[in-house]
Amino acid sequence: MVNKITVVGAGNVGATTAQRVAEKELARVVVMVDVVEGTPQGKALDQWQSAPIEGYDSRIIGTNGYEETKDSDIVIITAGIARRPGMSRDDLLNTNAGIVRSVGEQIKNTSPNAIVIVVSNPLDVMCYVAKEATGFPRERVLGMAGVLDTARYRAFLAEALDCSVRDIQAMVLGGHGDTMVPLISYTSVSGIPITQLMDKETLDAIVLRTRGGGAEIVKHLKTGSAYYAPSAGAVQMAEAIVNDQRRILPCAAWLEGEYGMNGLYLGVPCKLGRQGLIKVVEVELTADEKKALESSAEAVREPMSAIKM
Ligand SMILES: NC(=O)c1ccc[n+]([C@@H]2O[C@H](COP(=O)([O-])OP(=O)(O)OC[C@H]3O[C@@H](n4cnc5c(N)ncnc54)[C@H](O)[C@@H]3O)[C@@H](O)[C@H]2O)c1
C-alpha cells in the first residue's frame, strides 16, 4: 500500500476508479478531485461508508482543490468530457487538452514525485499534454488504453471459444482509436496459438469488434461512455506500480527509439514497477503488424501537432 492515490475527475471513470483503488487497499488515502462542487465530496462520502461493509481501510475523500492531494504517490487523470454518440475521440481534443494541461500544472506543484496515469481522451495526445505540463520524465507519465483494448479483445475471444478469459493471452498495441493493433501473432489460449483454435473469418470479426469496442458501448448508453472496464484497466496499472509487480502490460508510453519511433505516445508492451515505467519491451512484429503500428502512430501524430503547448 502507498500513502496516497489521487483520482482527478469524479465522473463515471474517476469515481469507479477511486472505489476500485480503495477496495484493493492500494493506498492509505484515496483523494477524488473534481471541479463540480459537491460531486467529489458526496461520492467520496458514499464510498467511504461502504468501507465497513466491504472491509477496507483506505480512507476516501473528495475535494475541489489540490491541497488534500499533496504528495500523492500516484495520480490518475480521468478529468474531461466523455465521448457522446457520433463524436470521435479527436473531437474532444482541444477541450480536454486545456483540462489536462491545468491538472498537470497542479500535480507538478503539489505532487512533484507522483507517477501519473492518464485516462482522459484522446488518450495518446493527452499523455503528451500531461508529460509537457508536469515536466515529469517518461517513467512517470503513462497512459491507460491498451489494457482496456486488450481486455475487450480477450473477452470477445473467450466468448467465441467458450473458455475462461484467464487463459487468453493477448496484446493490443498502437494508438487508442480505430487504428489500434491487436497482435494476432501473440494471441494464444493457454499457450495454443489462436490460429489453431479459430478460423480467420471469426478472428477478423473479433478484431473489428475490438476496434469499435468503445463505440459499441457508447451506442448502447446513448449518453456517456464505458467506465467499468476502463477503471479496471487504470487500477491494474496502479496495482502493478504500487506492488512493484513487474507486469508487462500494454500501456501508452513515450517512445525514444523503440519500434523505430521517437517523440510520441503509443501503446506498447511496458514493464511496470514501483518506479513507473521500467522498460518498453520490444517484440518482433510481422510486416503487417509493423505497418499497422506505423499508421496508428501517424493517427496519433496528426492531432498531436494540432495541440499548442
Ligand atoms: N483511455 C481510455 O481507455 C478511456 C476509457 C473510457 C473513458 N475515457 C475518457 O475518460 C474521461 C472521463 O470519462 P467519464 O466517463 O468519467 O466522463 P464523465 O463526464 O463522467 O467525468 C468527467 C469528470 O471530469 C470532471 N472535470 C472536468 N474538468 C475538470 C478539471 N479541470 N478538473 C477536475 N475534474 C474535471 C467533470 O466535472 C466530470 O465529473 C473522458 O475523457 C473519456 O473519454 C478514456
Coordinates of C-alpha atoms and ligand atoms in Angstrom, one line a residue:
M1 CA 0.0 0.0 0.0
V2 CA 1.2 3.5 -0.8
N3 CA 0.2 6.6 1.2
K4 CA -1.9 8.5 -1.3
I5 CA -3.5 8.0 -4.7
T6 CA -5.4 10.9 -6.3
V7 CA -8.0 10.4 -8.9
V8 CA -8.7 13.6 -10.9
G9 CA -12.3 13.7 -12.2
A10 CA -15.1 12.3 -10.1
G11 CA -17.2 11.3 -13.1
N12 CA -18.0 7.7 -14.2
V13 CA -14.4 6.6 -14.8
G14 CA -13.0 8.6 -11.9
A15 CA -15.4 7.5 -9.2
T16 CA -15.3 3.9 -10.2
T17 CA -11.5 4.0 -10.3
A18 CA -11.5 5.5 -6.7
Q19 CA -13.8 2.8 -5.5
R20 CA -11.7 0.0 -7.0
V21 CA -8.4 1.5 -5.6
A22 CA -10.0 1.7 -2.1
E23 CA -11.4 -1.8 -2.3
K24 CA -8.0 -3.2 -3.3
E25 CA -6.4 -1.1 -0.5
L26 CA -3.8 0.2 -2.8
A27 CA -3.4 3.5 -0.8
R28 CA -4.0 4.6 2.8
V29 CA -5.8 7.7 1.4
V30 CA -7.7 8.0 -1.9
V31 CA -8.4 11.6 -2.9
M32 CA -11.0 12.4 -5.6
V33 CA -10.8 15.9 -7.2
D34 CA -13.4 17.5 -9.4
V35 CA -14.4 21.0 -10.5
V36 CA -18.1 20.4 -9.7
E37 CA -18.8 21.5 -6.2
G38 CA -20.2 18.7 -4.0
T39 CA -19.7 15.8 -6.5
P40 CA -16.4 14.5 -5.3
Q41 CA -17.4 15.2 -1.6
G42 CA -20.7 13.4 -2.0
K43 CA -19.3 10.4 -3.9
A44 CA -16.3 10.0 -1.6
L45 CA -18.5 10.1 1.5
D46 CA -20.8 7.4 0.0
Q47 CA -17.9 5.2 -1.0
W48 CA -16.2 5.6 2.4
Q49 CA -19.5 4.4 4.0
S50 CA -19.2 1.2 2.0
A51 CA -15.8 0.5 3.7
P52 CA -17.3 -1.1 6.9
I53 CA -19.4 -3.5 4.6
E54 CA -16.7 -4.3 2.1
G55 CA -14.0 -4.3 4.8
Y56 CA -11.3 -1.9 3.5
D57 CA -9.4 0.7 5.5
S58 CA -8.4 3.1 2.6
R59 CA -9.9 6.5 3.5
I60 CA -11.6 8.2 0.5
I61 CA -12.0 11.9 0.5
G62 CA -13.5 14.3 -2.1
T63 CA -12.4 17.8 -2.8
N64 CA -12.4 20.7 -5.3
G65 CA -8.8 21.8 -4.7
Y66 CA -5.3 20.3 -4.7
E67 CA -4.3 20.9 -1.1
E68 CA -5.6 17.4 0.0
T69 CA -3.8 15.8 -2.9
K70 CA -0.3 17.0 -1.7
D71 CA 2.4 14.4 -2.1
S72 CA 0.4 11.8 -3.9
D73 CA 2.3 8.7 -4.9
I74 CA 0.1 8.1 -8.0
V75 CA -2.3 10.5 -9.8
I76 CA -4.9 9.0 -12.2
I77 CA -6.3 11.7 -14.6
T78 CA -9.8 11.0 -15.7
A79 CA -10.9 14.6 -16.0
G80 CA -12.5 15.7 -19.2
I81 CA -15.5 15.4 -21.4
A82 CA -16.7 11.9 -22.3
R83 CA -17.4 10.9 -25.8
R84 CA -21.0 11.3 -27.0
P85 CA -22.7 9.3 -29.8
G86 CA -21.3 10.2 -33.2
M87 CA -18.4 12.1 -31.6
S88 CA -14.9 10.9 -32.4
R89 CA -12.2 10.8 -29.7
D90 CA -10.4 13.5 -31.6
D91 CA -13.4 15.8 -31.4
L92 CA -12.6 16.0 -27.7
L93 CA -9.1 17.2 -28.4
N94 CA -9.0 20.8 -27.5
T95 CA -11.4 20.9 -24.6
N96 CA -9.6 18.0 -22.9
A97 CA -6.1 19.3 -23.7
G98 CA -7.0 22.5 -21.7
I99 CA -8.3 20.4 -18.8
V100 CA -5.4 18.0 -18.7
R101 CA -2.9 20.9 -19.0
S102 CA -4.3 22.7 -16.0
V103 CA -4.4 19.4 -14.0
G104 CA -0.8 18.6 -14.9
E105 CA 0.3 22.0 -13.7
Q106 CA -1.4 21.5 -10.4
I107 CA 0.2 18.0 -10.0
K108 CA 3.6 19.4 -10.8
N109 CA 3.3 21.9 -7.9
T110 CA 1.6 19.6 -5.3
S111 CA 2.9 16.1 -6.1
P112 CA 6.3 16.6 -7.8
N113 CA 7.3 12.9 -7.3
A114 CA 4.0 11.3 -8.4
I115 CA 3.5 8.7 -11.1
V116 CA 0.8 9.9 -13.5
I117 CA -1.6 7.5 -15.3
V118 CA -3.7 9.3 -17.9
V119 CA -7.1 8.0 -18.9
S120 CA -8.7 11.1 -20.5
N121 CA -9.2 11.0 -24.3
P122 CA -7.9 11.3 -26.9
L123 CA -5.5 9.2 -24.8
D124 CA -2.2 9.3 -26.5
V125 CA -2.3 13.0 -27.1
M126 CA -3.5 13.7 -23.5
C127 CA -0.5 11.7 -22.3
Y128 CA 1.8 14.1 -24.2
V129 CA -0.1 17.1 -22.7
A130 CA 0.4 15.7 -19.2
K131 CA 4.1 15.0 -19.8
E132 CA 4.6 18.5 -21.1
A133 CA 2.6 20.2 -18.3
T134 CA 4.2 18.3 -15.5
G135 CA 7.7 18.1 -16.9
F136 CA 8.0 14.6 -15.5
P137 CA 10.2 12.0 -17.1
R138 CA 8.6 9.3 -19.3
E139 CA 9.0 6.8 -16.5
R140 CA 6.3 8.7 -14.5
V141 CA 3.7 9.6 -17.2
L142 CA 1.9 6.6 -18.7
G143 CA -1.5 6.2 -20.4
M144 CA -4.2 3.5 -20.0
A145 CA -5.8 2.2 -23.1
G146 CA -4.0 -0.9 -24.2
V147 CA -5.1 -2.8 -21.0
L148 CA -8.7 -1.9 -21.9
D149 CA -8.5 -2.7 -25.6
T150 CA -6.8 -6.0 -24.7
A151 CA -9.4 -6.8 -22.2
R152 CA -12.1 -6.3 -24.8
Y153 CA -10.3 -8.5 -27.3
R154 CA -9.8 -11.2 -24.6
A155 CA -13.4 -11.0 -23.6
F156 CA -14.7 -11.4 -27.2
L157 CA -12.3 -14.3 -27.8
A158 CA -13.3 -16.1 -24.6
E159 CA -17.0 -15.7 -25.5
A160 CA -16.4 -17.1 -29.0
L161 CA -14.3 -20.0 -27.8
D162 CA -16.5 -20.7 -24.7
C163 CA -13.4 -20.7 -22.5
S164 CA -12.1 -18.8 -19.5
V165 CA -10.9 -15.3 -20.0
R166 CA -8.0 -16.1 -17.7
D167 CA -6.5 -18.5 -20.3
I168 CA -6.4 -15.9 -23.1
Q169 CA -3.1 -14.2 -23.6
A170 CA -3.1 -11.2 -25.9
M171 CA -1.8 -7.8 -26.6
V172 CA -3.4 -4.8 -28.4
L173 CA -0.9 -2.1 -29.3
G174 CA -1.0 1.2 -31.1
G175 CA -3.0 4.3 -30.5
H176 CA -6.3 4.2 -28.6
G177 CA -8.6 4.5 -31.6
D178 CA -9.8 2.9 -34.7
T179 CA -6.1 2.2 -35.7
M180 CA -5.3 0.1 -32.7
V181 CA -3.3 -3.1 -33.5
P182 CA -4.4 -6.4 -32.0
L183 CA -1.4 -8.7 -32.3
I184 CA -2.7 -11.9 -33.7
S185 CA 0.8 -13.5 -33.7
Y186 CA 0.9 -13.0 -29.9
T187 CA -2.6 -14.2 -29.2
S188 CA -2.9 -17.6 -27.5
V189 CA -5.1 -19.7 -25.3
S190 CA -3.0 -21.4 -22.6
G191 CA -0.1 -21.3 -25.0
I192 CA -2.0 -22.6 -28.0
P193 CA -1.8 -20.1 -30.9
I194 CA -5.2 -18.6 -31.6
T195 CA -5.0 -19.5 -35.3
Q196 CA -5.2 -23.2 -34.3
L197 CA -8.4 -22.7 -32.5
M198 CA -10.3 -20.2 -34.6
D199 CA -10.9 -19.6 -38.3
K200 CA -9.7 -16.4 -39.9
E201 CA -13.2 -15.1 -40.6
T202 CA -14.2 -15.3 -36.9
L203 CA -10.9 -13.8 -35.8
D204 CA -11.2 -10.9 -38.2
A205 CA -14.7 -10.2 -37.0
I206 CA -13.4 -10.1 -33.4
V207 CA -10.5 -7.8 -34.3
L208 CA -13.0 -5.5 -35.9
R209 CA -15.4 -5.6 -32.9
T210 CA -12.4 -4.8 -30.6
R211 CA -11.5 -1.8 -32.7
G212 CA -15.1 -0.5 -32.3
G213 CA -15.4 -1.7 -28.7
G214 CA -15.7 1.8 -27.2
A215 CA -18.2 3.0 -29.8
E216 CA -20.4 -0.1 -29.3
I217 CA -20.9 0.8 -25.7
V218 CA -21.5 4.5 -26.5
K219 CA -24.2 3.4 -28.9
H220 CA -25.9 1.4 -26.2
L221 CA -25.6 4.0 -23.4
K222 CA -26.6 7.0 -25.6
T223 CA -25.2 9.4 -23.0
G224 CA -21.7 8.8 -21.7
S225 CA -19.2 6.1 -22.4
A226 CA -17.7 2.9 -20.9
Y227 CA -16.3 3.1 -17.4
Y228 CA -16.3 -0.3 -15.6
A229 CA -13.6 -1.8 -17.8
P230 CA -11.7 1.5 -18.3
S231 CA -11.5 1.9 -14.5
A232 CA -10.4 -1.7 -14.1
G233 CA -7.6 -1.0 -16.6
A234 CA -6.4 2.0 -14.8
V235 CA -6.4 0.2 -11.5
Q236 CA -4.5 -2.8 -12.9
M237 CA -1.7 -0.4 -13.9
A238 CA -1.8 1.3 -10.5
E239 CA -1.6 -2.1 -8.8
A240 CA 1.4 -3.2 -10.8
I241 CA 3.1 0.0 -9.7
V242 CA 2.1 0.0 -6.1
N243 CA 3.1 -3.6 -5.6
D244 CA 6.2 -3.4 -7.8
Q245 CA 4.8 -6.4 -9.8
R246 CA 7.0 -6.0 -12.9
R247 CA 4.0 -6.9 -15.0
I248 CA 4.2 -6.5 -18.8
L249 CA 1.1 -4.6 -19.8
P250 CA 0.2 -2.7 -23.0
C251 CA 0.4 1.0 -22.0
A252 CA 0.8 4.3 -23.8
A253 CA 4.5 5.2 -23.3
W254 CA 6.6 8.0 -24.7
L255 CA 8.8 6.4 -27.3
E256 CA 12.5 7.1 -27.5
G257 CA 13.6 5.0 -30.5
E258 CA 11.6 1.8 -29.6
Y259 CA 9.8 0.3 -32.6
G260 CA 11.9 2.7 -34.7
M261 CA 9.8 5.7 -33.4
N262 CA 10.5 8.8 -31.4
G263 CA 8.7 11.6 -29.7
L264 CA 5.2 10.4 -29.3
Y265 CA 3.0 8.3 -27.0
L266 CA 1.9 5.0 -28.4
G267 CA 0.5 1.7 -26.9
V268 CA 3.4 -0.7 -26.5
P269 CA 4.3 -3.5 -24.1
C270 CA 5.6 -1.9 -20.9
K271 CA 7.2 -3.4 -17.8
L272 CA 5.7 -1.6 -14.8
G273 CA 7.1 -1.5 -11.2
R274 CA 7.4 0.9 -8.3
Q275 CA 9.3 3.5 -10.3
G276 CA 6.6 3.5 -13.0
L277 CA 7.9 2.5 -16.4
I278 CA 10.8 0.2 -16.1
K279 CA 11.2 -0.6 -19.7
V280 CA 9.4 -0.6 -23.1
V281 CA 9.5 -4.2 -24.3
E282 CA 10.3 -4.6 -27.9
V283 CA 8.8 -7.6 -29.6
E284 CA 9.1 -8.9 -33.2
L285 CA 6.2 -7.9 -35.4
T286 CA 5.0 -9.3 -38.7
A287 CA 5.3 -7.0 -41.7
D288 CA 1.5 -6.3 -41.5
E289 CA 1.6 -5.6 -37.7
K290 CA 4.6 -3.3 -38.2
K291 CA 2.7 -1.4 -41.0
A292 CA -0.4 -1.2 -38.8
L293 CA 1.6 0.2 -35.9
E294 CA 3.2 2.8 -38.1
S295 CA -0.1 4.0 -39.4
S296 CA -1.5 4.0 -35.9
A297 CA 1.4 6.3 -35.0
E298 CA 0.5 8.6 -37.8
A299 CA -3.0 8.8 -36.5
V300 CA -1.5 10.0 -33.1
R301 CA 1.0 12.4 -34.6
E302 CA -1.7 14.4 -36.5
P303 CA -3.8 15.6 -33.5
M304 CA -0.6 15.9 -31.5
S305 CA 0.7 18.5 -33.9
A306 CA -2.6 20.5 -33.6
I307 CA -2.0 20.9 -29.8
K308 CA -0.4 24.2 -28.8
M309 CA 1.7 23.7 -25.7
Ligands
LIG1 N1 -8.4 5.7 -22.0 C1 -9.5 5.0 -22.1 O1 -9.4 3.8 -22.5 C2 -10.8 5.6 -21.7 C3 -11.9 4.9 -21.5 C4 -13.1 5.5 -21.1 C5 -13.1 6.9 -20.9 N2 -12.0 7.6 -21.2 C6 -12.0 9.1 -21.1 O2 -12.0 9.4 -19.7 C7 -12.6 10.7 -19.5 C8 -13.6 10.6 -18.4 O3 -14.7 9.8 -18.8 P1 -16.0 9.7 -17.9 O4 -16.9 8.8 -18.5 O5 -15.6 9.6 -16.4 O6 -16.6 11.2 -18.0 P2 -17.5 12.0 -17.0 O7 -18.1 13.1 -17.8 O8 -18.4 11.1 -16.3 O9 -16.5 12.6 -16.0 C9 -15.5 13.5 -16.2 C10 -15.4 14.4 -15.0 O10 -14.3 15.3 -15.2 C11 -14.6 16.4 -14.4 N3 -13.8 17.6 -14.8 C12 -13.9 18.4 -15.9 N4 -12.9 19.3 -15.9 C13 -12.1 19.0 -14.8 C14 -11.0 19.6 -14.2 N5 -10.4 20.7 -14.7 N6 -10.5 19.1 -13.0 C15 -11.1 18.1 -12.4 N7 -12.2 17.5 -12.9 C16 -12.7 17.9 -14.1 C17 -16.1 16.6 -14.8 O11 -16.7 17.5 -13.8 C18 -16.6 15.2 -14.7 O12 -17.1 14.9 -13.4 C19 -13.1 11.1 -20.8 O13 -12.1 11.9 -21.5 C20 -13.3 9.8 -21.6 O14 -13.2 9.9 -23.0 C21 -10.9 7.0 -21.6

